[in-house]
Coordinates of C-alpha atoms in Angstrom, one line a residue:
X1 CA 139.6 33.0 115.8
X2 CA 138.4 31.8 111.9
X3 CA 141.2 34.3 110.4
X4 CA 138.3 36.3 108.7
X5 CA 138.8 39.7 107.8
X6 CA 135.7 42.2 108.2
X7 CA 135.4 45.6 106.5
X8 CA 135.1 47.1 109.8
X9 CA 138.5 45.7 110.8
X10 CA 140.6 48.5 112.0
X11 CA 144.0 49.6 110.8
X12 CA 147.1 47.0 111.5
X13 CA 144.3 44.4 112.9
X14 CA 146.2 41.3 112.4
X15 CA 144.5 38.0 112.2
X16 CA 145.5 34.2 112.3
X17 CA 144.6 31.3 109.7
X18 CA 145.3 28.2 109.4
X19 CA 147.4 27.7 112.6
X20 CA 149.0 31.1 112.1
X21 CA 150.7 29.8 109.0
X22 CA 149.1 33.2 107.1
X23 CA 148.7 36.5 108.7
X24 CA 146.3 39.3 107.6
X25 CA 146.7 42.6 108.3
X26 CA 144.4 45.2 107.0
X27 CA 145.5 49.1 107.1
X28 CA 142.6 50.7 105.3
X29 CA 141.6 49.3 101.5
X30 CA 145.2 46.7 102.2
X31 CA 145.5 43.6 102.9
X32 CA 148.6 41.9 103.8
X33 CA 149.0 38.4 104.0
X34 CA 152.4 37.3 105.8
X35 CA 153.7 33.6 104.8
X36 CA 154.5 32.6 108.7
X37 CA 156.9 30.2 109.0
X38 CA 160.2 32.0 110.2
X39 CA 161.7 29.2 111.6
X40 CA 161.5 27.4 108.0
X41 CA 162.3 30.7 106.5
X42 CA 158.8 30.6 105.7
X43 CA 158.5 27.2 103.6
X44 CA 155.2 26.9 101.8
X45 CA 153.4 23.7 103.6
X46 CA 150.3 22.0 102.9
X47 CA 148.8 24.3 105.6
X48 CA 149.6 27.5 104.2
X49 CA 149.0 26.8 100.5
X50 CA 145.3 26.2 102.1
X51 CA 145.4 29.2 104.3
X52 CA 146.4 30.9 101.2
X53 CA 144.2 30.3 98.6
X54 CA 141.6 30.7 101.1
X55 CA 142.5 34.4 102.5
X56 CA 142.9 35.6 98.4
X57 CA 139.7 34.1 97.6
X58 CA 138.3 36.2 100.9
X59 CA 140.4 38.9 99.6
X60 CA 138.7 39.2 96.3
X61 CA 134.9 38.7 97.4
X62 CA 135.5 41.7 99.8
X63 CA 134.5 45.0 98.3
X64 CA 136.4 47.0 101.1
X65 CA 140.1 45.4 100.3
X66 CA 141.1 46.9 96.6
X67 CA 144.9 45.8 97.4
X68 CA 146.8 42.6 98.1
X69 CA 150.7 42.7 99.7
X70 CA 152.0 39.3 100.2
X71 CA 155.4 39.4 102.6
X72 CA 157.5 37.0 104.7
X73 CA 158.0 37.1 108.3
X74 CA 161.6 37.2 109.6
X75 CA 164.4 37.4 107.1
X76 CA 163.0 35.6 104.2
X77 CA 160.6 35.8 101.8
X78 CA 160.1 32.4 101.5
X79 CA 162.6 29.3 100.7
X80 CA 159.8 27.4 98.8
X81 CA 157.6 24.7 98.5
X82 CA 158.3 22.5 102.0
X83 CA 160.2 19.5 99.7
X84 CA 160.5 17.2 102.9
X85 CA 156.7 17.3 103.5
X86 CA 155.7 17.1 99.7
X87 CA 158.1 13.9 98.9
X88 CA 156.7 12.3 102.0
X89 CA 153.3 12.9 101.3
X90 CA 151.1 13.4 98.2
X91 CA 152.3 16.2 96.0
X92 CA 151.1 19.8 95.7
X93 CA 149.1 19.1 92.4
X94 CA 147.2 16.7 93.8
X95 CA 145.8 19.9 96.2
X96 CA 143.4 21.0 93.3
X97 CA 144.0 24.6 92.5
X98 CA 147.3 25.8 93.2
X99 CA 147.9 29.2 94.8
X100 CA 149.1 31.1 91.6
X101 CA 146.1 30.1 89.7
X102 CA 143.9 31.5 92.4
X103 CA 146.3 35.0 92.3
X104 CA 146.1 35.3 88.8
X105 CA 142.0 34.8 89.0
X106 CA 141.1 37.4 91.4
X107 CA 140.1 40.9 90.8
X108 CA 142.7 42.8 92.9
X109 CA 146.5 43.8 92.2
X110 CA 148.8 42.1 94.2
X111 CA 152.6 42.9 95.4
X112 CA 155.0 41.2 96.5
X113 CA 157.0 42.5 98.8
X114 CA 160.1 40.7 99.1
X115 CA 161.8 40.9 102.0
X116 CA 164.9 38.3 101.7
X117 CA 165.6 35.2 100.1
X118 CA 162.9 34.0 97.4
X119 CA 163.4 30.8 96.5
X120 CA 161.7 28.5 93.7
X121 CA 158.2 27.7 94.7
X122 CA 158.4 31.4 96.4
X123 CA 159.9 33.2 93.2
X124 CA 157.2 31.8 91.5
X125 CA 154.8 33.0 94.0
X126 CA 156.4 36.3 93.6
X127 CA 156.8 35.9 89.7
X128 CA 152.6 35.6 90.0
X129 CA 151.9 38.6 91.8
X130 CA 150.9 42.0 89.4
X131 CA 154.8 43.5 90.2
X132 CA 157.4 43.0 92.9
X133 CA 158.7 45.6 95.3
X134 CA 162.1 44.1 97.3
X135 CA 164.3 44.8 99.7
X136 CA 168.3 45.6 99.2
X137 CA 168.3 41.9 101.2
X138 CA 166.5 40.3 98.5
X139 CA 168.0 37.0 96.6
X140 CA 165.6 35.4 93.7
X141 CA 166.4 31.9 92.9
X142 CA 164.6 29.1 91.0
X143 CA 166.7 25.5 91.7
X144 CA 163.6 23.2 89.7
X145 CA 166.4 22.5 87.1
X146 CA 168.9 21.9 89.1
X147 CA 167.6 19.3 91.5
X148 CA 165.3 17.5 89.0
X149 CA 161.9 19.1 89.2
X150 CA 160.0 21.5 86.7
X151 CA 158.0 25.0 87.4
X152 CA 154.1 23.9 87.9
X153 CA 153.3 27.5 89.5
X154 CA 153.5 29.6 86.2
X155 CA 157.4 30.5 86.1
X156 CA 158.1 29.1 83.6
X157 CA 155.5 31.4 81.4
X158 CA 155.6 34.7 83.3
X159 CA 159.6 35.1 84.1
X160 CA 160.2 35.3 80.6
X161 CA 157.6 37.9 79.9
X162 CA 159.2 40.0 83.3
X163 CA 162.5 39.8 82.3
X164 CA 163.0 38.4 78.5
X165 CA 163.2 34.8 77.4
X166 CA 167.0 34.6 77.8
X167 CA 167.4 35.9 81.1
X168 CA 164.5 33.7 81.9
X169 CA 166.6 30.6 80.5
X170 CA 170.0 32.0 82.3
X171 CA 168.1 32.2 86.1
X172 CA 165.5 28.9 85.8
X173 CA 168.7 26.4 84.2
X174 CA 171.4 28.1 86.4
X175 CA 169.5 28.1 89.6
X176 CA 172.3 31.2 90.7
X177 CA 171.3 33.8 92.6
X178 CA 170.1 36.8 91.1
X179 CA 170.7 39.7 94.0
X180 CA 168.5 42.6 94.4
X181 CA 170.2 44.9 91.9
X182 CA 170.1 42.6 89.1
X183 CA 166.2 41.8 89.7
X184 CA 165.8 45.5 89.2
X185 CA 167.9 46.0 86.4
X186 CA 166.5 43.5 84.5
X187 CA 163.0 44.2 85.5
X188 CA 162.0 41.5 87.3
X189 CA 161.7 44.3 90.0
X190 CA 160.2 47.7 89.8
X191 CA 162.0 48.5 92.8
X192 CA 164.6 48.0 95.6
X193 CA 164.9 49.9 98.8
X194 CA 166.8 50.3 101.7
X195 CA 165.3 47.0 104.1
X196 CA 164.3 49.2 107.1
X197 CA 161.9 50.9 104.3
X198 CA 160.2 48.3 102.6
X199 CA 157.2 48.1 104.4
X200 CA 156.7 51.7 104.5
X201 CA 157.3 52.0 100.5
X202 CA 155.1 48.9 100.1
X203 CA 152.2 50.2 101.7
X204 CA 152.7 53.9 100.1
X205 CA 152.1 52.1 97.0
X206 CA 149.4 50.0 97.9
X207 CA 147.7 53.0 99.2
X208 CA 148.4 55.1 96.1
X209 CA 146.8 52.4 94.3
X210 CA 143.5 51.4 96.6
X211 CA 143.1 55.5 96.2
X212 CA 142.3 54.9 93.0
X213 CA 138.6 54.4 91.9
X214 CA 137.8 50.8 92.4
X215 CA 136.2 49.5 89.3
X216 CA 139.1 51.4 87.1
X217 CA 141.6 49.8 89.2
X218 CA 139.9 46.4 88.4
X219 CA 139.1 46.7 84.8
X220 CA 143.0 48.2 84.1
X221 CA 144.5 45.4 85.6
X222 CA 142.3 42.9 83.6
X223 CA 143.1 44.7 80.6
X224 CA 147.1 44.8 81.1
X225 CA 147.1 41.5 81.9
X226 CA 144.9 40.1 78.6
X227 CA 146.8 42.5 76.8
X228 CA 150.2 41.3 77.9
X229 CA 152.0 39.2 75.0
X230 CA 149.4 40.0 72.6
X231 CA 149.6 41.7 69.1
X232 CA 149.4 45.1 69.7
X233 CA 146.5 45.4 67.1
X234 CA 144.6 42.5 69.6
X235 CA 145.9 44.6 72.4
X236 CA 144.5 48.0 71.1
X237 CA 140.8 45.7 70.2
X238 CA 140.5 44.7 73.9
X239 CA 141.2 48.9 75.3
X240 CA 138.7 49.7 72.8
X241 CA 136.0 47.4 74.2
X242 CA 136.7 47.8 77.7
X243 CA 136.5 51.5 76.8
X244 CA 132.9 50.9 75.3
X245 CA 131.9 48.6 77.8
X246 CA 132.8 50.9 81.1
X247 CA 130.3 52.9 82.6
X248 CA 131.8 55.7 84.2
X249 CA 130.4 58.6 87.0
X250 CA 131.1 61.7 85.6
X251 CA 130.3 63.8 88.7
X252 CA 132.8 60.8 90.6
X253 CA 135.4 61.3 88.0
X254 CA 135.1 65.2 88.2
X255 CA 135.2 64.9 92.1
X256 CA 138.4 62.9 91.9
X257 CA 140.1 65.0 89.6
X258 CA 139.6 68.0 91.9
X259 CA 141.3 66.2 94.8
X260 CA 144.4 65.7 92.6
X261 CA 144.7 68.8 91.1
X262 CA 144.5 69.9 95.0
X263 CA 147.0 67.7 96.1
X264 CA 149.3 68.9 93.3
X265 CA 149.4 72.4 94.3
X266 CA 150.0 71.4 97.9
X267 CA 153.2 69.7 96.6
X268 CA 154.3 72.5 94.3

């Protein structure tokens, strides 16, 4: 099996890559990649940094997926970069393009859905993604500081942007544990849920999202993300040209609208 994922996959098809160190899943317009490496609470190897980059970038070029989950299998999320196998051999950097670069590249929204214990190079992987759904299980740690190594995935930037440069300082120098509540009351979550229905809410909101209409999806994510940390008069210049620069369907946009109002009666 080449691990490729096909628009005419069906629902829950799951598929191997790399020597099953990523599996896809596809349910509709979702794609779920699973870090698979439960017996080293999903430790992220050589192997599956190239397995990842590789099903994002498949991810992306694939009209039919419009959503992204990245989980862990077992009880963790994932524990990290695999530190034995990068001190013994050359380091991630020398890899070329990391996996975060290539998440923050491509077109689509990705979430994290974050099972259990997320550990420096996997908070980081989660820090990358668009937002973070976890479960009530969920521990967020970054221990760079502490054991004599420094973010290279892009925490160091973006935590401080989720959560506000001196929580940011607090959780990278400390390397403590921030638990599940705290990551949602400080934002670094949107939410937390029960365990047993994090996979359900995950993929209610990747649904609600690949609903959406594709290229509006697309270009709404490009323009919260440029406008992110930017002067708000900046911020407002960049709506205003993606507004003049997006052709819309009128007849698709009326069509669309109908549907909601539809399903907004049903729920009254």
């Amino acid at each position: 099996m080449d691990g490729r994922t096909t628009p005419e996959s069906a629902a829950d098809e799951t598929e191997v890559s790399e020597e099953a160190s990523v599996l896809v899943t596809r349910d509709g317009h979702v794609a779920t990649l699973t870090l698979n490496r439960p017996d080293r609470r999903n430790a992220i190897n050589r192997a599956m940094r190239k397995a990842l980059k590789s099903e994002l970038w498949r991810a992306d070029a694939d009209d039919d997926v419009r959503v992204v989950v990245i989980t862990g299998a077992g009880t963790a999320f994932s524990s990290g970069v695999d530190l034995p196998e990068a001190l013994e051999g050359p380091p991630p950097r020398t890899e070329g393009t990391s996996p975060t670069q290539v998440m923050r590249a491509i077109s689509k929204p990705i979430i994290a859905s974050v099972n259990g214990p997320c550990y420096t190079g996997g908070f980081e992987l989660a820090v990358n993604c668009s937002f973070i759904l976890a479960s009530d299980r969920a521990e967020f740690v970054d221990t760079h500081a502490q054991i004599g190594l420094l973010n290279g995935w892009g925490g160091s930037a973006l935590l401080p942007r989720a959560v506000g440069l001196p929580a940011a300082i607090q959780i990278i120098l400390s390397g403590q544990a921030v638990d599940a509540a705290t990551a949602e009351r400080i934002g670094l979550a949107n939410e937390v849920v029960p365990h047993e229905q994090l996979s359900t809410r995950t993929m209610d909101v990747a649904q609600a999202i690949a609903g959406g209409h594709p290229r509006a999806v697309q270009r709404m994510l490009r323009l919260l993300k440029d406008g992110a940390g930017a002067p708000v008069a900046h911020a407002l210049g960049l709506e205003a040209e993606a507004g003049a620069t997006f052709r819309r369907d009128n007849a698709d946009v009326s069509a669309r609208f109908g549907r909601q109002r539809e399903a907004q009666s049903e729920r009254r």
